[in-house]
Amino acid sequence: MAIADELRPSTFEEAAADLASASSRGRSVRIRGAGTKLDWGFPGQEVDIELRTAALNQVLEHNSGDLTAVLEAGVSLAQAQRTFAEAGQMLALDPPLGHDAAATIGGVFATGDCGPLRHRYGAPRDLVVGITVALSDGTIARAGGKVIKNVAGYDLAKLFSGSFGTLGMILSVSVRLHPIPVATATALGASRDPDVLAAAARSLAAAPFQLEALDVAWGGGRGGLLARCAGAEAERVGHRAARAMSDAGLEETDVASDDDSLWERQRAGQRSRSELIVRVAAPPSALEAVLRAVESAAGALVGRVALGTSYVEVAPEARGRLEQALPAGARSIVLDAPADLRLELDPWGPLDAASLALMRRIKARFDPANACNPGVFVGGI
């Protein structure tokens, strides 16, 4: 997209004024953090202004006693985690952080991006307790913690999480923190039978282990199950989980106490520079069918067992084969794709008319000038 101007406001008031000025002059705005997920969604329309969060980069508050924090949108997630770690705390979000670990708080929340910790702690929308946003009319709206002004009738924190910047600009978020576990251990098991692997995954999901994360991986006719335990008894619980995997028919069961690299590999499977990454949402009970669909398309999968969310790396020409083989009710969207294919594909896929109409009404309510990230979201919103 051709861009005429790049603006880097350093205060909330400057950001709101820049957005209002652009909107009033009929100019379009691309809201950008570090750009680690800039290619997600439709390529969008050519924009006149790029409004960057780079100068909004402060940890405004860290209330360690209350396990909360207030972060400006341009703070990198890695920087925030380092700050919280000094108090033995963490923001329980672990998405891939991109080149130089540059992913920002605003970008993570705007795209709803997350990693294996979602199993226990939820997605970004589940960890945000307050939000401050700038709207295209120049309004600074706040909701949740430290409320000054609300937009009546809307849960702004959840509405803006995953909105891809199409409703306005996230300025800051108030978040809930958690203690860093004193230890972790990961139980592992493998199988070449998708039915056995899926049955074992469901068994572990229902077991009383209070897992930190529960992931599956599949590729090349072989799959694995990973169950991360946390706390002072992590290794002991990990051995119990490994026995449960063995009882469920998995092979090569083991427990790894030095397990960070295992989970880094799972996160790495959520991104690709050369192939498509298709995020698939399906009921956890349909995991066997999802695994077989991935195998039929010669793809590779990492996923959250109990949530039914999978990330499938597949060659562009095999996308249709994958989607045709997915079980009924599964929904898929394309996240990563080679640059030369971006203009040729619809990353979002079909959406029912009623849902799309509702989304258009929300867009019109918050951004009637259609100034913010135009054309990026579902249905070209």
GROMACS .gro file of C-alpha atoms in nm, residues 108-363:
model
  256
  108VAL     CA    1  -0.138  -0.888   2.002
  109PHE     CA    2  -0.472  -0.762   2.130
  110ALA     CA    3  -0.586  -0.619   1.797
  111THR     CA    4  -0.538  -0.957   1.628
  112GLY     CA    5  -0.631  -1.179   1.925
  113ASP     CA    6  -0.303  -1.364   1.879
  114CYS     CA    7  -0.202  -1.623   2.139
  115GLY     CA    8  -0.004  -1.942   2.197
  116PRO     CA    9  -0.014  -2.264   2.401
  117LEU     CA   10  -0.087  -2.086   2.731
  118ARG     CA   11  -0.436  -2.016   2.604
  119HIS     CA   12  -0.526  -2.364   2.729
  120ARG     CA   13  -0.520  -2.249   3.090
  121TYR     CA   14  -0.535  -1.871   3.084
  122GLY     CA   15  -0.747  -1.785   2.781
  123ALA     CA   16  -0.702  -1.550   2.487
  124PRO     CA   17  -0.609  -1.179   2.504
  125ARG     CA   18  -0.975  -1.084   2.544
  126ASP     CA   19  -0.987  -1.297   2.860
  127LEU     CA   20  -0.690  -1.123   3.024
  128VAL     CA   21  -0.778  -0.760   2.954
  129VAL     CA   22  -0.964  -0.582   3.235
  130GLY     CA   23  -0.968  -0.235   3.083
  131ILE     CA   24  -0.887  -0.057   2.759
  132THR     CA   25  -0.834   0.294   2.623
  133VAL     CA   26  -0.898   0.357   2.253
  134ALA     CA   27  -0.906   0.648   2.011
  135LEU     CA   28  -1.200   0.666   1.772
  136SER     CA   29  -1.204   0.830   1.431
  137ASP     CA   30  -1.408   1.127   1.557
  138GLY     CA   31  -1.133   1.212   1.806
  139THR     CA   32  -1.300   1.056   2.108
  140ILE     CA   33  -1.078   0.888   2.368
  141ALA     CA   34  -1.296   0.613   2.512
  142ARG     CA   35  -1.218   0.403   2.817
  143ALA     CA   36  -1.381   0.092   2.956
  144GLY     CA   37  -1.314  -0.147   3.240
  145GLY     CA   38  -1.050  -0.059   3.496
  146LYS     CA   39  -0.998   0.312   3.571
  147VAL     CA   40  -1.307   0.413   3.376
  148ILE     CA   41  -1.326   0.778   3.272
  149LYS     CA   42  -1.550   0.757   2.967
  150ASN     CA   43  -1.736   0.462   2.821
  151VAL     CA   44  -1.913   0.408   2.492
  152ALA     CA   45  -2.246   0.301   2.637
  153GLY     CA   46  -2.368  -0.048   2.565
  154TYR     CA   47  -2.040  -0.196   2.441
  155ASP     CA   48  -1.772  -0.406   2.608
  156LEU     CA   49  -1.487  -0.220   2.441
  157ALA     CA   50  -1.211  -0.449   2.568
  158LYS     CA   51  -1.361  -0.759   2.409
  159LEU     CA   52  -1.493  -0.576   2.103
  160PHE     CA   53  -1.153  -0.432   2.012
  161SER     CA   54  -0.968  -0.760   2.081
  162GLY     CA   55  -0.946  -0.927   1.742
  163SER     CA   56  -1.092  -0.632   1.549
  164PHE     CA   57  -0.771  -0.584   1.343
  165GLY     CA   58  -0.771  -0.207   1.404
  166THR     CA   59  -1.088  -0.154   1.202
  167LEU     CA   60  -1.284   0.011   1.486
  168GLY     CA   61  -1.021   0.250   1.615
  169MET     CA   62  -0.675   0.264   1.767
  170ILE     CA   63  -0.592   0.078   2.086
  171LEU     CA   64  -0.395   0.319   2.306
  172SER     CA   65  -0.349   0.112   2.622
  173VAL     CA   66  -0.476  -0.198   2.795
  174SER     CA   67  -0.513  -0.290   3.161
  175VAL     CA   68  -0.430  -0.658   3.207
  176ARG     CA   69  -0.447  -0.933   3.464
  177LEU     CA   70  -0.115  -1.096   3.554
  178HIS     CA   71  -0.024  -1.438   3.696
  179PRO     CA   72   0.271  -1.573   3.896
  180ILE     CA   73   0.552  -1.736   3.699
  181PRO     CA   74   0.548  -2.109   3.783
  182VAL     CA   75   0.839  -2.219   3.999
  183ALA     CA   76   0.895  -2.517   3.768
  184THR     CA   77   0.751  -2.682   3.458
  185ALA     CA   78   0.764  -3.029   3.307
  186THR     CA   79   0.611  -3.162   2.987
  187ALA     CA   80   0.475  -3.512   2.932
  188LEU     CA   81   0.515  -3.642   2.578
  189GLY     CA   82   0.361  -3.921   2.376
  190ALA     CA   83   0.347  -4.015   2.007
  191SER     CA   84   0.134  -4.212   1.763
  192ARG     CA   85   0.096  -4.271   1.391
  193ASP     CA   86  -0.277  -4.330   1.430
  194PRO     CA   87  -0.485  -4.009   1.433
  195ASP     CA   88  -0.770  -4.187   1.611
  196VAL     CA   89  -0.542  -4.300   1.895
  197LEU     CA   90  -0.379  -3.959   1.920
  198ALA     CA   91  -0.710  -3.775   1.931
  199ALA     CA   92  -0.858  -4.014   2.188
  200ALA     CA   93  -0.552  -3.970   2.410
  201ALA     CA   94  -0.578  -3.592   2.371
  202ARG     CA   95  -0.939  -3.593   2.488
  203SER     CA   96  -0.848  -3.819   2.778
  204LEU     CA   97  -0.574  -3.583   2.895
  205ALA     CA   98  -0.802  -3.281   2.851
  206ALA     CA   99  -1.053  -3.439   3.088
  207ALA     CA  100  -0.798  -3.560   3.344
  208PRO     CA  101  -0.756  -3.362   3.671
  209PHE     CA  102  -0.399  -3.246   3.603
  210GLN     CA  103  -0.460  -2.867   3.586
  211LEU     CA  104  -0.231  -2.845   3.286
  212GLU     CA  105  -0.056  -2.524   3.187
  213ALA     CA  106  -0.085  -2.621   2.821
  214LEU     CA  107  -0.208  -2.918   2.619
  215ASP     CA  108  -0.103  -2.927   2.254
  216VAL     CA  109  -0.102  -3.166   1.965
  217ALA     CA  110   0.135  -3.179   1.667
  218TRP     CA  111   0.097  -3.372   1.342
  219GLY     CA  112   0.295  -3.404   1.022
  220GLY     CA  113   0.432  -3.664   0.786
  221GLY     CA  114   0.204  -3.939   0.914
  222ARG     CA  115   0.306  -3.904   1.278
  223GLY     CA  116   0.175  -3.703   1.568
  224GLY     CA  117   0.259  -3.611   1.923
  225LEU     CA  118   0.080  -3.494   2.235
  226LEU     CA  119   0.240  -3.246   2.477
  227ALA     CA  120   0.104  -3.180   2.826
  228ARG     CA  121   0.279  -2.910   3.029
  229CYS     CA  122   0.254  -2.924   3.407
  230ALA     CA  123   0.354  -2.632   3.629
  231GLY     CA  124   0.433  -2.570   3.993
  232ALA     CA  125   0.640  -2.727   4.266
  233GLU     CA  126   0.505  -3.074   4.177
  234ALA     CA  127   0.542  -3.028   3.802
  235GLU     CA  128   0.769  -3.326   3.739
  236ARG     CA  129   0.567  -3.563   3.956
  237VAL     CA  130   0.243  -3.460   3.784
  238GLY     CA  131   0.421  -3.486   3.450
  239HIS     CA  132   0.499  -3.853   3.516
  240ARG     CA  133   0.133  -3.912   3.602
  241ALA     CA  134   0.034  -3.748   3.274
  242ALA     CA  135   0.286  -3.961   3.084
  243ARG     CA  136   0.138  -4.276   3.238
  244ALA     CA  137  -0.207  -4.160   3.134
  245MET     CA  138  -0.079  -4.113   2.778
  246SER     CA  139   0.066  -4.463   2.779
  247ASP     CA  140  -0.262  -4.605   2.912
  248ALA     CA  141  -0.442  -4.426   2.627
  249GLY     CA  142  -0.225  -4.604   2.370
  250LEU     CA  143   0.048  -4.351   2.297
  251GLU     CA  144   0.406  -4.465   2.242
  252GLU     CA  145   0.747  -4.320   2.332
  253THR     CA  146   0.603  -4.151   2.641
  254ASP     CA  147   0.849  -3.941   2.837
  255VAL     CA  148   0.879  -3.636   3.063
  256ALA     CA  149   1.099  -3.335   2.984
  257SER     CA  150   1.183  -3.095   3.265
  258ASP     CA  151   1.386  -2.868   3.036
  259ASP     CA  152   1.089  -2.808   2.808
  260ASP     CA  153   1.107  -2.453   2.673
  261SER     CA  154   1.232  -2.562   2.331
  262LEU     CA  155   0.936  -2.798   2.289
  263TRP     CA  156   0.691  -2.514   2.329
  264GLU     CA  157   0.894  -2.278   2.117
  265ARG     CA  158   0.863  -2.534   1.839
  266GLN     CA  159   0.486  -2.541   1.886
  267ARG     CA  160   0.469  -2.163   1.858
  268ALA     CA  161   0.696  -2.168   1.552
  269GLY     CA  162   0.441  -2.394   1.384
  270GLN     CA  163   0.193  -2.106   1.394
  271ARG     CA  164   0.391  -1.907   1.135
  272SER     CA  165   0.532  -1.966   0.787
  273ARG     CA  166   0.718  -1.750   0.536
  274SER     CA  167   0.680  -1.978   0.237
  275GLU     CA  168   0.349  -2.165   0.280
  276LEU     CA  169  -0.002  -2.090   0.401
  277ILE     CA  170  -0.089  -2.095   0.768
  278VAL     CA  171  -0.457  -2.182   0.797
  279ARG     CA  172  -0.616  -2.146   1.139
  280VAL     CA  173  -0.887  -2.408   1.182
  281ALA     CA  174  -1.158  -2.393   1.445
  282ALA     CA  175  -1.349  -2.716   1.501
  283PRO     CA  176  -1.504  -2.893   1.800
  284PRO     CA  177  -1.243  -3.083   2.005
  285SER     CA  178  -1.445  -3.397   1.935
  286ALA     CA  179  -1.358  -3.359   1.565
  287LEU     CA  180  -0.981  -3.371   1.615
  288GLU     CA  181  -0.945  -3.706   1.432
  289ALA     CA  182  -1.117  -3.562   1.125
  290VAL     CA  183  -0.899  -3.251   1.135
  291LEU     CA  184  -0.583  -3.462   1.155
  292ARG     CA  185  -0.695  -3.675   0.861
  293ALA     CA  186  -0.774  -3.361   0.660
  294VAL     CA  187  -0.425  -3.228   0.729
  295GLU     CA  188  -0.273  -3.560   0.624
  296SER     CA  189  -0.476  -3.561   0.300
  297ALA     CA  190  -0.335  -3.217   0.216
  298ALA     CA  191   0.024  -3.314   0.308
  299GLY     CA  192   0.021  -3.045   0.574
  300ALA     CA  193   0.157  -3.005   0.925
  301LEU     CA  194  -0.044  -2.905   1.231
  302VAL     CA  195   0.005  -2.765   1.579
  303GLY     CA  196  -0.299  -2.704   1.793
  304ARG     CA  197  -0.472  -2.650   2.124
  305VAL     CA  198  -0.640  -2.981   2.205
  306ALA     CA  199  -0.912  -2.866   2.445
  307LEU     CA  200  -1.000  -2.554   2.246
  308GLY     CA  201  -1.037  -2.702   1.899
  309THR     CA  202  -0.800  -2.443   1.748
  310SER     CA  203  -0.531  -2.566   1.509
  311TYR     CA  204  -0.270  -2.399   1.290
  312VAL     CA  205  -0.206  -2.587   0.968
  313GLU     CA  206   0.092  -2.523   0.742
  314VAL     CA  207   0.001  -2.628   0.390
  315ALA     CA  208   0.114  -2.554   0.036
  316PRO     CA  209  -0.103  -2.288  -0.132
  317GLU     CA  210  -0.225  -2.531  -0.398
  318ALA     CA  211  -0.345  -2.770  -0.125
  319ARG     CA  212  -0.568  -2.522   0.060
  320GLY     CA  213  -0.879  -2.635  -0.125
  321ARG     CA  214  -0.803  -3.000  -0.056
  322LEU     CA  215  -0.760  -2.926   0.313
  323GLU     CA  216  -1.082  -2.728   0.345
  324GLN     CA  217  -1.286  -2.985   0.152
  325ALA     CA  218  -1.166  -3.258   0.389
  326LEU     CA  219  -1.237  -3.067   0.711
  327PRO     CA  220  -1.534  -3.189   0.916
  328ALA     CA  221  -1.872  -3.020   0.888
  329GLY     CA  222  -1.889  -2.707   1.100
  330ALA     CA  223  -1.516  -2.639   1.092
  331ARG     CA  224  -1.416  -2.283   1.003
  332SER     CA  225  -1.082  -2.185   0.854
  333ILE     CA  226  -0.904  -1.856   0.787
  334VAL     CA  227  -0.564  -1.787   0.631
  335LEU     CA  228  -0.312  -1.604   0.849
  336ASP     CA  229   0.025  -1.622   0.673
  337ALA     CA  230   0.060  -1.650   0.296
  338PRO     CA  231   0.334  -1.584   0.039
  339ALA     CA  232   0.330  -1.219  -0.068
  340ASP     CA  233   0.260  -1.300  -0.433
  341LEU     CA  234  -0.065  -1.476  -0.337
  342ARG     CA  235  -0.207  -1.214  -0.101
  343LEU     CA  236  -0.408  -1.035  -0.368
  344GLU     CA  237  -0.554  -1.360  -0.501
  345LEU     CA  238  -0.706  -1.515  -0.190
  346ASP     CA  239  -0.989  -1.444   0.049
  347PRO     CA  240  -0.827  -1.516   0.386
  348TRP     CA  241  -1.153  -1.504   0.582
  349GLY     CA  242  -1.373  -1.734   0.377
  350PRO     CA  243  -1.754  -1.715   0.371
  351LEU     CA  244  -1.957  -1.565   0.655
  352ASP     CA  245  -2.332  -1.583   0.699
  353ALA     CA  246  -2.523  -1.271   0.600
  354ALA     CA  247  -2.661  -1.196   0.948
  355SER     CA  248  -2.316  -1.201   1.112
  356LEU     CA  249  -2.165  -0.987   0.839
  357ALA     CA  250  -2.450  -0.735   0.867
  358LEU     CA  251  -2.391  -0.710   1.243
  359MET     CA  252  -2.020  -0.651   1.191
  360ARG     CA  253  -2.094  -0.379   0.938
  361ARG     CA  254  -2.326  -0.204   1.184
  362ILE     CA  255  -2.058  -0.212   1.454
  363LYS     CA  256  -1.802  -0.073   1.208
   0.00000   0.00000   0.00000
